Amino acid sequence: MSTEIPLSKPDITDAEIDAVVAVLRSGRLALGPVTEAFEAAVAVRTGRRHAVACSSGTAGLHMAMIALGVGPGDEVITTPFSFVASANCILFVGAKPVFVDIDPRTLNMDPARVEAAITPRTKAIVGVEAFGNPAHMDAYRSIAARHEIPLIEDCCEGLGGVWRDRQIGSFGRVGVFGFYPNKQITTGEGGMVVTDDDRLADLCRSLRNQGRPSNQGGHGAGSWLAHERLGYNFRLSDINGALGVAQMRRLDEILARRREVADRYMVRLMDHRDLILPTIEPDTLMSWFVFVLRLSDRYTSEERDRIIAGMRRHEIGASNYFPCIHLQPFYRKQFGFSPGDFPVAESVSARTIALPFHNGLTAAEQDIVTQTLSLMISRENLLR
Ligand SMILES: *Cc1c(COP(=O)(O)O)cnc(C)c1O
């Protein structure tokens, strides 16, 4: 359905359009020098030695799992409160996702529960910066170090965020970004694996490119037909890479605008007694991916759903980020999960409302959003 004020919207300027047209005119469309430039920009920004572009965040997570040798019989700890790809990547390699419940304030995994979930079979931890919040990443990092297992950072929602002097994407042995059009920056579709580990980076370069030797960027040197391992076609094209280069140049401007929009929502909604706003820990610079607040505990998920439906009737693109992964039909069927398994995540997930959030959102539009939200909440209160 078309909405007057959409949930999200990519920020594409003439710079992005010109960059794509230049690639089209160059005649070199697939993986090439423009994507290499995009990789270099992300590596510099996140302070990592290597960045390997790929076709999606999901593909990047999949490669990270393979490169780290995760496989059948292994357990991998992750959060139930995320986009489904952060758990699916564990299933792609035949390992078992072990969900742990979240901290109700930060919405990231509760570090004490992560520690408690470690067994001799635990092969890795997938930490997710929910909605761009780096909270507890450092704790996961020390738990992983203590148990000599890798932390994989699913930082698909967090490009540009900082905790103390650490960029989001620099906590894990491997970090994975995603560039779907609702993310902070977009390449249409795309992803990026970042790491300081030469061997892992080489492996990912090979895995994304049909198992070819990792130095084979293009069609040179005759080894285009040499396949050293089972590989995939997870390459990013230079058409997409061009978008990435142009968006990375504008990253600070984009993040600043998103911060402004988030601050305006905060100011307008902080006194609303029925709403719980995002919690930002000290020393944290959020990278705002979406603006998700939640109703107080006295509301049910049915009431939340009606509030969202009411906003949509007024052509405001609100949504329920995220339904819990363990309660997705596939996970229930496959693993027998049921309501009550992860009560904190379920309680949060039942009451969240994602408000329209993008760089171009005006103060006037935000007024309409917050007024409509308040109206729909009052309406539910009258119906009680
Ligand atoms: C967006 C996202 C991904 C990757 O999504 P793709 O559409 O495959 O790029 C992975 N994990 C999380 C938490 C995400 O938000």
mmCIF file of C-alpha atoms and ligand atoms in Angstrom:
data_model
loop_
_atom_site.group_PDB
_atom_site.id
_atom_site.type_symbol
_atom_site.label_atom_id
_atom_site.label_comp_id
_atom_site.label_asym_id
_atom_site.label_seq_id
_atom_site.Cartn_x
_atom_site.Cartn_y
_atom_site.Cartn_z
ATOM 1 C CA MET A 1 0.000 0.000 0.000
ATOM 2 C CA SER A 2 1.246 3.465 -0.753
ATOM 3 C CA THR A 3 1.880 5.716 2.195
ATOM 4 C CA GLU A 4 2.127 9.443 2.363
ATOM 5 C CA ILE A 5 4.940 9.279 4.907
ATOM 6 C CA PRO A 6 6.934 6.120 4.156
ATOM 7 C CA LEU A 7 8.659 3.994 6.803
ATOM 8 C CA SER A 8 11.997 4.507 5.077
ATOM 9 C CA LYS A 9 13.452 6.048 1.958
ATOM 10 C CA PRO A 10 16.961 5.929 0.486
ATOM 11 C CA ASP A 11 18.848 9.219 0.103
ATOM 12 C CA ILE A 12 19.923 9.228 -3.560
ATOM 13 C CA THR A 13 21.361 12.439 -5.013
ATOM 14 C CA ASP A 14 22.844 13.373 -8.382
ATOM 15 C CA ALA A 15 26.215 12.167 -7.060
ATOM 16 C CA GLU A 16 24.909 8.585 -6.784
ATOM 17 C CA ILE A 17 23.154 8.771 -10.158
ATOM 18 C CA ASP A 18 26.249 10.167 -11.901
ATOM 19 C CA ALA A 19 28.441 7.478 -10.317
ATOM 20 C CA VAL A 20 26.179 4.694 -11.596
ATOM 21 C CA VAL A 21 25.966 6.242 -15.074
ATOM 22 C CA ALA A 22 29.761 6.489 -15.202
ATOM 23 C CA VAL A 23 30.036 2.744 -14.552
ATOM 24 C CA LEU A 24 27.420 1.993 -17.206
ATOM 25 C CA ARG A 25 29.386 4.103 -19.698
ATOM 26 C CA SER A 26 32.680 2.448 -18.745
ATOM 27 C CA GLY A 27 31.538 -0.944 -20.038
ATOM 28 C CA ARG A 28 32.876 -2.709 -16.957
ATOM 29 C CA LEU A 29 29.842 -3.670 -14.962
ATOM 30 C CA ALA A 30 30.647 -6.622 -12.692
ATOM 31 C CA LEU A 31 33.125 -6.840 -9.790
ATOM 32 C CA GLY A 32 35.902 -4.363 -10.492
ATOM 33 C CA PRO A 33 37.798 -1.225 -9.475
ATOM 34 C CA VAL A 34 34.764 0.752 -8.306
ATOM 35 C CA THR A 35 33.745 -1.945 -5.841
ATOM 36 C CA GLU A 36 37.393 -2.077 -4.703
ATOM 37 C CA ALA A 37 37.179 1.644 -3.950
ATOM 38 C CA PHE A 38 33.983 1.022 -1.976
ATOM 39 C CA GLU A 39 35.788 -1.700 -0.001
ATOM 40 C CA ALA A 40 38.672 0.647 0.760
ATOM 41 C CA ALA A 41 36.276 3.342 2.009
ATOM 42 C CA VAL A 42 34.520 0.947 4.394
ATOM 43 C CA ALA A 43 37.835 -0.492 5.628
ATOM 44 C CA VAL A 44 39.141 2.993 6.418
ATOM 45 C CA ARG A 45 35.938 4.093 8.108
ATOM 46 C CA THR A 46 35.704 1.022 10.348
ATOM 47 C CA GLY A 47 39.445 0.922 11.000
ATOM 48 C CA ARG A 48 39.838 -2.609 9.682
ATOM 49 C CA ARG A 49 42.540 -4.100 7.497
ATOM 50 C CA HIS A 50 40.166 -5.742 5.049
ATOM 51 C CA ALA A 51 36.716 -5.164 3.625
ATOM 52 C CA VAL A 52 35.214 -7.673 1.185
ATOM 53 C CA ALA A 53 32.112 -6.551 -0.689
ATOM 54 C CA CYS A 54 29.390 -9.075 -1.426
ATOM 55 C CA SER A 55 25.870 -9.295 -2.782
ATOM 56 C CA SER A 56 23.989 -8.863 0.519
ATOM 57 C CA GLY A 57 24.385 -8.754 4.275
ATOM 58 C CA THR A 58 22.969 -12.262 4.378
ATOM 59 C CA ALA A 59 25.619 -13.494 1.920
ATOM 60 C CA GLY A 60 28.297 -11.845 4.081
ATOM 61 C CA LEU A 61 27.055 -13.612 7.213
ATOM 62 C CA HIS A 62 26.903 -16.894 5.308
ATOM 63 C CA MET A 63 30.546 -16.494 4.192
ATOM 64 C CA ALA A 64 31.638 -15.529 7.703
ATOM 65 C CA MET A 65 30.170 -18.778 9.033
ATOM 66 C CA ILE A 66 31.947 -20.864 6.391
ATOM 67 C CA ALA A 67 35.236 -18.989 6.740
ATOM 68 C CA LEU A 68 35.216 -19.540 10.508
ATOM 69 C CA GLY A 69 34.638 -23.269 10.016
ATOM 70 C CA VAL A 70 31.198 -23.380 11.663
ATOM 71 C CA GLY A 71 29.375 -26.570 10.686
ATOM 72 C CA PRO A 72 27.146 -29.474 11.705
ATOM 73 C CA GLY A 73 27.282 -30.295 15.419
ATOM 74 C CA ASP A 74 28.288 -26.743 16.354
ATOM 75 C CA GLU A 75 26.216 -24.340 18.434
ATOM 76 C CA VAL A 76 26.198 -20.624 17.738
ATOM 77 C CA ILE A 77 24.786 -18.144 20.246
ATOM 78 C CA THR A 78 22.592 -15.352 18.885
ATOM 79 C CA THR A 79 19.623 -13.107 19.632
ATOM 80 C CA PRO A 80 15.962 -13.888 18.951
ATOM 81 C CA PHE A 81 15.254 -10.151 18.532
ATOM 82 C CA SER A 82 16.646 -9.402 15.092
ATOM 83 C CA PHE A 83 16.140 -9.723 11.379
ATOM 84 C CA VAL A 84 15.917 -13.408 10.473
ATOM 85 C CA ALA A 85 19.253 -13.469 8.583
ATOM 86 C CA SER A 86 21.290 -13.244 11.798
ATOM 87 C CA ALA A 87 20.026 -16.722 12.741
ATOM 88 C CA ASN A 88 19.505 -18.171 9.250
ATOM 89 C CA CYS A 89 23.238 -17.880 8.535
ATOM 90 C CA ILE A 90 23.817 -20.433 11.313
ATOM 91 C CA LEU A 91 21.372 -22.839 9.649
ATOM 92 C CA PHE A 92 22.979 -22.365 6.212
ATOM 93 C CA VAL A 93 26.072 -24.224 7.488
ATOM 94 C CA GLY A 94 24.149 -26.906 9.391
ATOM 95 C CA ALA A 95 24.895 -25.559 12.872
ATOM 96 C CA LYS A 96 22.403 -24.983 15.689
ATOM 97 C CA PRO A 97 21.298 -21.475 16.726
ATOM 98 C CA VAL A 98 21.225 -21.082 20.502
ATOM 99 C CA PHE A 99 19.074 -18.057 21.291
ATOM 100 C CA VAL A 100 19.606 -16.039 24.452
ATOM 101 C CA ASP A 101 17.209 -13.424 25.755
ATOM 102 C CA ILE A 102 17.822 -9.704 25.497
ATOM 103 C CA ASP A 103 18.383 -6.797 27.849
ATOM 104 C CA PRO A 104 15.032 -4.946 27.858
ATOM 105 C CA ARG A 105 16.731 -1.550 27.838
ATOM 106 C CA THR A 106 19.268 -1.904 25.051
ATOM 107 C CA LEU A 107 17.455 -4.676 23.121
ATOM 108 C CA ASN A 108 20.765 -6.490 22.549
ATOM 109 C CA MET A 109 21.598 -9.904 24.079
ATOM 110 C CA ASP A 110 22.019 -9.858 27.852
ATOM 111 C CA PRO A 111 25.755 -10.560 28.363
ATOM 112 C CA ALA A 112 25.151 -12.693 31.487
ATOM 113 C CA ARG A 113 22.856 -14.940 29.471
ATOM 114 C CA VAL A 114 25.417 -15.175 26.675
ATOM 115 C CA GLU A 115 28.014 -16.382 29.174
ATOM 116 C CA ALA A 116 25.555 -18.876 30.673
ATOM 117 C CA ALA A 117 24.695 -20.323 27.255
ATOM 118 C CA ILE A 118 28.282 -21.332 26.428
ATOM 119 C CA THR A 119 28.842 -25.098 26.175
ATOM 120 C CA PRO A 120 31.746 -27.199 24.862
ATOM 121 C CA ARG A 121 29.918 -27.202 21.494
ATOM 122 C CA THR A 122 29.726 -23.412 21.223
ATOM 123 C CA LYS A 123 31.642 -22.476 18.111
ATOM 124 C CA ALA A 124 30.860 -18.768 17.824
ATOM 125 C CA ILE A 125 28.731 -15.854 19.008
ATOM 126 C CA VAL A 126 26.726 -13.736 16.549
ATOM 127 C CA GLY A 127 26.245 -10.342 18.207
ATOM 128 C CA VAL A 128 23.761 -7.947 16.615
ATOM 129 C CA GLU A 129 23.673 -4.176 17.111
ATOM 130 C CA ALA A 130 19.890 -3.931 17.186
ATOM 131 C CA PHE A 131 18.729 -0.754 15.446
ATOM 132 C CA GLY A 132 22.342 0.531 15.402
ATOM 133 C CA ASN A 133 23.032 0.353 19.145
ATOM 134 C CA PRO A 134 26.510 -0.987 20.041
ATOM 135 C CA ALA A 135 25.536 -1.761 23.661
ATOM 136 C CA HIS A 136 27.259 -4.845 25.187
ATOM 137 C CA MET A 137 29.412 -5.528 22.111
ATOM 138 C CA ASP A 138 32.490 -5.108 24.246
ATOM 139 C CA ALA A 139 31.110 -7.611 26.775
ATOM 140 C CA TYR A 140 30.438 -10.196 24.045
ATOM 141 C CA ARG A 141 33.946 -9.580 22.811
ATOM 142 C CA SER A 142 35.517 -10.415 26.168
ATOM 143 C CA ILE A 143 33.277 -13.455 26.667
ATOM 144 C CA ALA A 144 34.295 -14.723 23.229
ATOM 145 C CA ALA A 145 37.967 -14.068 23.967
ATOM 146 C CA ARG A 146 37.791 -15.853 27.320
ATOM 147 C CA HIS A 147 36.279 -18.942 25.696
ATOM 148 C CA GLU A 148 38.553 -18.721 22.653
ATOM 149 C CA ILE A 149 35.694 -18.555 20.178
ATOM 150 C CA PRO A 150 35.085 -15.881 17.540
ATOM 151 C CA LEU A 151 32.570 -13.062 17.820
ATOM 152 C CA ILE A 152 30.791 -12.401 14.536
ATOM 153 C CA GLU A 153 29.381 -8.925 14.531
ATOM 154 C CA ASP A 154 26.158 -8.652 12.556
ATOM 155 C CA CYS A 155 26.525 -4.898 12.193
ATOM 156 C CA CYS A 156 24.100 -4.683 9.270
ATOM 157 C CA GLU A 157 22.140 -2.024 11.180
ATOM 158 C CA GLY A 158 25.048 -0.033 12.571
ATOM 159 C CA LEU A 159 27.395 1.572 10.027
ATOM 160 C CA GLY A 160 28.978 4.667 11.561
ATOM 161 C CA GLY A 161 28.030 4.024 15.189
ATOM 162 C CA VAL A 162 30.712 4.343 17.868
ATOM 163 C CA TRP A 163 31.229 3.069 21.424
ATOM 164 C CA ARG A 164 34.081 4.861 23.207
ATOM 165 C CA ASP A 165 36.729 4.925 20.490
ATOM 166 C CA ARG A 166 35.483 1.833 18.683
ATOM 167 C CA GLN A 167 33.552 1.931 15.442
ATOM 168 C CA ILE A 168 30.660 -0.470 14.993
ATOM 169 C CA GLY A 169 32.150 -3.194 12.812
ATOM 170 C CA SER A 170 35.413 -3.323 14.762
ATOM 171 C CA PHE A 171 34.305 -5.504 17.696
ATOM 172 C CA GLY A 172 34.121 -8.923 16.057
ATOM 173 C CA ARG A 173 36.729 -11.223 14.524
ATOM 174 C CA VAL A 174 34.497 -10.584 11.525
ATOM 175 C CA GLY A 175 31.861 -7.884 11.028
ATOM 176 C CA VAL A 176 29.165 -7.858 8.361
ATOM 177 C CA PHE A 177 27.367 -4.798 6.982
ATOM 178 C CA GLY A 178 24.273 -4.723 4.782
ATOM 179 C CA PHE A 179 23.245 -2.116 2.219
ATOM 180 C CA TYR A 180 19.589 -2.817 1.491
ATOM 181 C CA PRO A 181 17.712 0.438 0.691
ATOM 182 C CA ASN A 182 16.387 0.878 4.242
ATOM 183 C CA LYS A 183 19.897 0.908 5.790
ATOM 184 C CA GLN A 184 21.945 4.007 6.581
ATOM 185 C CA ILE A 185 23.608 3.761 3.164
ATOM 186 C CA THR A 186 22.500 1.613 0.264
ATOM 187 C CA THR A 187 23.860 -0.081 -2.821
ATOM 188 C CA GLY A 188 20.422 -1.354 -3.859
ATOM 189 C CA GLU A 189 21.445 -4.783 -2.631
ATOM 190 C CA GLY A 190 24.834 -5.409 -1.099
ATOM 191 C CA GLY A 191 26.941 -6.334 1.879
ATOM 192 C CA MET A 192 30.482 -6.072 3.244
ATOM 193 C CA VAL A 193 32.591 -8.384 5.401
ATOM 194 C CA VAL A 194 35.219 -6.563 7.484
ATOM 195 C CA THR A 195 38.095 -8.156 9.403
ATOM 196 C CA ASP A 196 41.729 -7.703 10.414
ATOM 197 C CA ASP A 197 42.458 -11.363 9.678
ATOM 198 C CA ASP A 198 44.292 -11.832 6.338
ATOM 199 C CA ARG A 199 43.317 -15.482 6.022
ATOM 200 C CA LEU A 200 39.609 -14.888 6.670
ATOM 201 C CA ALA A 201 39.549 -11.999 4.196
ATOM 202 C CA ASP A 202 41.208 -14.172 1.539
ATOM 203 C CA LEU A 203 38.723 -16.952 2.176
ATOM 204 C CA CYS A 204 35.775 -14.591 1.838
ATOM 205 C CA ARG A 205 37.173 -13.128 -1.403
ATOM 206 C CA SER A 206 37.378 -16.656 -2.760
ATOM 207 C CA LEU A 207 33.994 -17.792 -1.410
ATOM 208 C CA ARG A 208 32.151 -14.833 -2.955
ATOM 209 C CA ASN A 209 33.761 -15.531 -6.317
ATOM 210 C CA GLN A 210 33.004 -19.206 -7.075
ATOM 211 C CA GLY A 211 35.948 -20.472 -5.025
ATOM 212 C CA ARG A 212 38.464 -18.810 -7.310
ATOM 213 C CA PRO A 213 41.869 -17.867 -5.915
ATOM 214 C CA SER A 214 41.377 -14.727 -3.848
ATOM 215 C CA ASN A 215 43.585 -12.550 -6.047
ATOM 216 C CA GLN A 216 41.169 -13.018 -8.958
ATOM 217 C CA GLY A 217 39.202 -9.813 -8.998
ATOM 218 C CA GLY A 218 38.427 -9.886 -12.690
ATOM 219 C CA HIS A 219 39.014 -11.974 -15.776
ATOM 220 C CA GLY A 220 42.825 -11.704 -15.743
ATOM 221 C CA ALA A 221 45.739 -14.143 -15.599
ATOM 222 C CA GLY A 222 43.991 -17.286 -16.756
ATOM 223 C CA SER A 223 42.844 -18.593 -13.387
ATOM 224 C CA TRP A 224 39.226 -17.468 -13.899
ATOM 225 C CA LEU A 225 38.495 -21.155 -14.442
ATOM 226 C CA ALA A 226 40.380 -22.360 -11.370
ATOM 227 C CA HIS A 227 38.091 -23.231 -8.465
ATOM 228 C CA GLU A 228 39.938 -24.090 -5.273
ATOM 229 C CA ARG A 229 36.957 -24.654 -3.025
ATOM 230 C CA LEU A 230 33.175 -24.793 -3.075
ATOM 231 C CA GLY A 231 32.328 -21.190 -3.790
ATOM 232 C CA TYR A 232 29.327 -19.023 -4.443
ATOM 233 C CA ASN A 233 28.379 -16.129 -6.648
ATOM 234 C CA PHE A 234 28.120 -13.519 -3.911
ATOM 235 C CA ARG A 235 29.919 -10.801 -5.912
ATOM 236 C CA LEU A 236 28.853 -7.163 -5.806
ATOM 237 C CA SER A 237 28.680 -5.499 -9.224
ATOM 238 C CA ASP A 238 30.451 -2.218 -9.935
ATOM 239 C CA ILE A 239 27.019 -0.710 -10.650
ATOM 240 C CA ASN A 240 26.123 -1.329 -7.030
ATOM 241 C CA GLY A 241 29.653 -0.499 -5.889
ATOM 242 C CA ALA A 242 29.333 2.953 -7.472
ATOM 243 C CA LEU A 243 26.353 3.670 -5.246
ATOM 244 C CA GLY A 244 28.450 2.551 -2.283
ATOM 245 C CA VAL A 245 31.351 4.878 -3.121
ATOM 246 C CA ALA A 246 29.027 7.878 -3.530
ATOM 247 C CA GLN A 247 27.106 7.067 -0.344
ATOM 248 C CA MET A 248 30.293 6.563 1.706
ATOM 249 C CA ARG A 249 31.430 10.060 0.665
ATOM 250 C CA ARG A 250 28.200 11.390 2.131
ATOM 251 C CA LEU A 251 28.139 9.112 5.185
ATOM 252 C CA ASP A 252 28.764 11.790 7.796
ATOM 253 C CA GLU A 253 26.131 14.064 6.304
ATOM 254 C CA ILE A 254 23.658 11.160 6.182
ATOM 255 C CA LEU A 255 24.357 10.121 9.783
ATOM 256 C CA ALA A 256 24.030 13.714 11.018
ATOM 257 C CA ARG A 257 20.634 14.087 9.347
ATOM 258 C CA ARG A 258 19.411 10.837 10.812
ATOM 259 C CA ARG A 259 20.588 11.955 14.244
ATOM 260 C CA GLU A 260 18.630 15.207 13.854
ATOM 261 C CA VAL A 261 15.459 13.338 12.925
ATOM 262 C CA ALA A 262 15.903 10.917 15.861
ATOM 263 C CA ASP A 263 16.514 13.803 18.287
ATOM 264 C CA ARG A 264 13.345 15.507 17.132
ATOM 265 C CA TYR A 265 11.312 12.357 17.790
ATOM 266 C CA MET A 266 12.969 12.052 21.211
ATOM 267 C CA VAL A 267 12.092 15.617 22.181
ATOM 268 C CA ARG A 268 8.512 15.350 20.934
ATOM 269 C CA LEU A 269 7.790 12.000 22.583
ATOM 270 C CA MET A 270 9.853 11.903 25.767
ATOM 271 C CA ASP A 271 7.012 13.092 28.010
ATOM 272 C CA HIS A 272 4.481 10.616 26.679
ATOM 273 C CA ARG A 273 3.615 8.385 29.624
ATOM 274 C CA ASP A 274 2.623 5.374 27.493
ATOM 275 C CA LEU A 275 5.852 5.213 25.490
ATOM 276 C CA ILE A 276 9.325 3.797 26.159
ATOM 277 C CA LEU A 277 11.931 5.521 24.011
ATOM 278 C CA PRO A 278 15.245 4.011 22.836
ATOM 279 C CA THR A 279 17.856 3.779 25.613
ATOM 280 C CA ILE A 280 21.306 5.001 24.740
ATOM 281 C CA GLU A 281 24.111 3.965 27.091
ATOM 282 C CA PRO A 282 26.916 6.350 28.078
ATOM 283 C CA ASP A 283 29.890 6.642 25.669
ATOM 284 C CA THR A 284 27.608 5.657 22.787
ATOM 285 C CA LEU A 285 27.141 7.337 19.461
ATOM 286 C CA MET A 286 24.134 5.627 17.914
ATOM 287 C CA SER A 287 24.000 5.065 14.208
ATOM 288 C CA TRP A 288 20.257 5.479 13.749
ATOM 289 C CA PHE A 289 18.940 2.693 11.508
ATOM 290 C CA VAL A 290 15.261 3.003 12.386
ATOM 291 C CA PHE A 291 13.363 4.793 15.124
ATOM 292 C CA VAL A 292 11.709 2.128 17.227
ATOM 293 C CA LEU A 293 9.896 2.910 20.443
ATOM 294 C CA ARG A 294 7.551 0.744 22.420
ATOM 295 C CA LEU A 295 4.326 0.945 24.316
ATOM 296 C CA SER A 296 4.445 0.513 28.079
ATOM 297 C CA ASP A 297 3.801 -2.920 29.554
ATOM 298 C CA ARG A 298 0.104 -2.282 30.099
ATOM 299 C CA TYR A 299 -0.542 -2.564 26.362
ATOM 300 C CA THR A 300 -1.103 -5.844 24.544
ATOM 301 C CA SER A 301 0.287 -6.795 21.151
ATOM 302 C CA GLU A 302 -3.268 -6.603 19.735
ATOM 303 C CA GLU A 303 -3.531 -3.006 20.901
ATOM 304 C CA ARG A 304 -0.120 -2.279 19.377
ATOM 305 C CA ASP A 305 -1.211 -3.849 16.092
ATOM 306 C CA ARG A 306 -4.352 -1.703 16.052
ATOM 307 C CA ILE A 307 -2.293 1.432 16.692
ATOM 308 C CA ILE A 308 -0.010 0.564 13.753
ATOM 309 C CA ALA A 309 -3.025 -0.222 11.541
ATOM 310 C CA GLY A 310 -4.561 3.110 12.546
ATOM 311 C CA MET A 311 -1.391 4.956 11.583
ATOM 312 C CA ARG A 312 -1.300 3.169 8.250
ATOM 313 C CA ARG A 313 -4.911 4.171 7.608
ATOM 314 C CA HIS A 314 -3.637 7.721 7.952
ATOM 315 C CA GLU A 315 -0.955 6.889 5.362
ATOM 316 C CA ILE A 316 1.877 6.753 7.881
ATOM 317 C CA GLY A 317 4.289 3.870 7.328
ATOM 318 C CA ALA A 318 4.613 2.438 10.837
ATOM 319 C CA SER A 319 5.748 -1.146 11.426
ATOM 320 C CA ASN A 320 6.412 -3.788 14.111
ATOM 321 C CA TYR A 321 10.213 -4.271 14.123
ATOM 322 C CA PHE A 322 10.969 -7.149 14.879
ATOM 323 C CA PRO A 323 8.799 -10.193 15.345
ATOM 324 C CA CYS A 324 10.961 -12.678 17.315
ATOM 325 C CA ILE A 325 12.954 -15.069 15.140
ATOM 326 C CA HIS A 326 12.202 -18.124 17.288
ATOM 327 C CA LEU A 327 8.470 -17.551 16.785
ATOM 328 C CA GLN A 328 8.697 -17.330 12.998
ATOM 329 C CA PRO A 329 6.691 -20.200 11.458
ATOM 330 C CA PHE A 330 9.804 -21.899 10.071
ATOM 331 C CA TYR A 331 11.636 -21.844 13.416
ATOM 332 C CA ARG A 332 8.607 -23.082 15.338
ATOM 333 C CA LYS A 333 8.159 -25.970 12.934
ATOM 334 C CA GLN A 334 11.840 -26.846 12.710
ATOM 335 C CA PHE A 335 12.816 -26.471 16.376
ATOM 336 C CA GLY A 336 9.530 -26.541 18.309
ATOM 337 C CA PHE A 337 9.921 -23.067 19.809
ATOM 338 C CA SER A 338 6.815 -21.590 21.405
ATOM 339 C CA PRO A 339 5.732 -18.389 23.154
ATOM 340 C CA GLY A 340 7.365 -18.061 26.562
ATOM 341 C CA ASP A 341 10.774 -19.375 25.460
ATOM 342 C CA PHE A 342 12.389 -15.906 25.468
ATOM 343 C CA PRO A 343 10.009 -13.777 27.503
ATOM 344 C CA VAL A 344 11.930 -10.485 27.435
ATOM 345 C CA ALA A 345 12.359 -10.483 23.661
ATOM 346 C CA GLU A 346 8.720 -11.520 23.238
ATOM 347 C CA SER A 347 7.432 -8.832 25.557
ATOM 348 C CA VAL A 348 9.493 -6.147 23.793
ATOM 349 C CA SER A 349 8.617 -7.425 20.341
ATOM 350 C CA ALA A 350 4.881 -7.412 21.182
ATOM 351 C CA ARG A 351 4.952 -3.671 21.879
ATOM 352 C CA THR A 352 7.403 -2.093 19.433
ATOM 353 C CA ILE A 353 6.413 0.501 16.880
ATOM 354 C CA ALA A 354 8.862 1.600 14.182
ATOM 355 C CA LEU A 355 8.043 5.137 13.091
ATOM 356 C CA PRO A 356 8.790 6.581 9.642
ATOM 357 C CA PHE A 357 12.490 7.325 9.611
ATOM 358 C CA HIS A 358 14.707 8.609 6.819
ATOM 359 C CA ASN A 359 17.104 11.437 6.035
ATOM 360 C CA GLY A 360 14.545 13.650 4.343
ATOM 361 C CA LEU A 361 11.826 13.470 7.001
ATOM 362 C CA THR A 362 10.753 17.026 7.833
ATOM 363 C CA ALA A 363 9.807 18.425 11.225
ATOM 364 C CA ALA A 364 6.278 18.992 9.890
ATOM 365 C CA GLU A 365 5.986 15.347 8.847
ATOM 366 C CA GLN A 366 7.291 14.260 12.233
ATOM 367 C CA ASP A 367 4.582 16.376 13.863
ATOM 368 C CA ILE A 368 1.959 14.514 11.848
ATOM 369 C CA VAL A 369 3.525 11.173 12.843
ATOM 370 C CA THR A 370 3.707 11.932 16.561
ATOM 371 C CA GLN A 371 0.243 13.515 16.676
ATOM 372 C CA THR A 372 -1.288 10.539 14.886
ATOM 373 C CA LEU A 373 0.549 8.155 17.199
ATOM 374 C CA SER A 374 -0.789 9.987 20.266
ATOM 375 C CA LEU A 375 -4.273 10.000 18.782
ATOM 376 C CA MET A 376 -4.215 6.257 18.134
ATOM 377 C CA ILE A 377 -2.951 5.587 21.656
ATOM 378 C CA SER A 378 -5.728 7.749 23.153
ATOM 379 C CA ARG A 379 -8.220 5.868 21.042
ATOM 380 C CA GLU A 380 -7.014 2.532 22.481
ATOM 381 C CA ASN A 381 -7.270 3.977 25.988
ATOM 382 C CA LEU A 382 -10.889 4.997 25.357
ATOM 383 C CA LEU A 383 -11.723 1.497 24.123
ATOM 384 C CA ARG A 384 -10.508 -0.161 27.327
HETATM 385 C C1 LIG B 1 19.569 -5.930 7.045
HETATM 386 C C2 LIG B 1 20.077 -6.963 7.942
HETATM 387 C C3 LIG B 1 20.796 -8.069 7.463
HETATM 388 C C4 LIG B 1 21.150 -8.307 6.012
HETATM 389 O O1 LIG B 1 20.164 -8.092 5.132
HETATM 390 P P1 LIG B 1 20.357 -8.233 3.542
HETATM 391 O O2 LIG B 1 18.999 -7.844 3.063
HETATM 392 O O3 LIG B 1 20.714 -9.641 3.260
HETATM 393 O O4 LIG B 1 21.426 -7.291 3.108
HETATM 394 C C5 LIG B 1 21.302 -8.961 8.386
HETATM 395 N N1 LIG B 1 21.107 -8.799 9.694
HETATM 396 C C6 LIG B 1 20.412 -7.771 10.195
HETATM 397 C C7 LIG B 1 20.283 -7.636 11.675
HETATM 398 C C8 LIG B 1 19.855 -6.816 9.337
HETATM 399 O O5 LIG B 1 19.159 -5.793 9.830
#
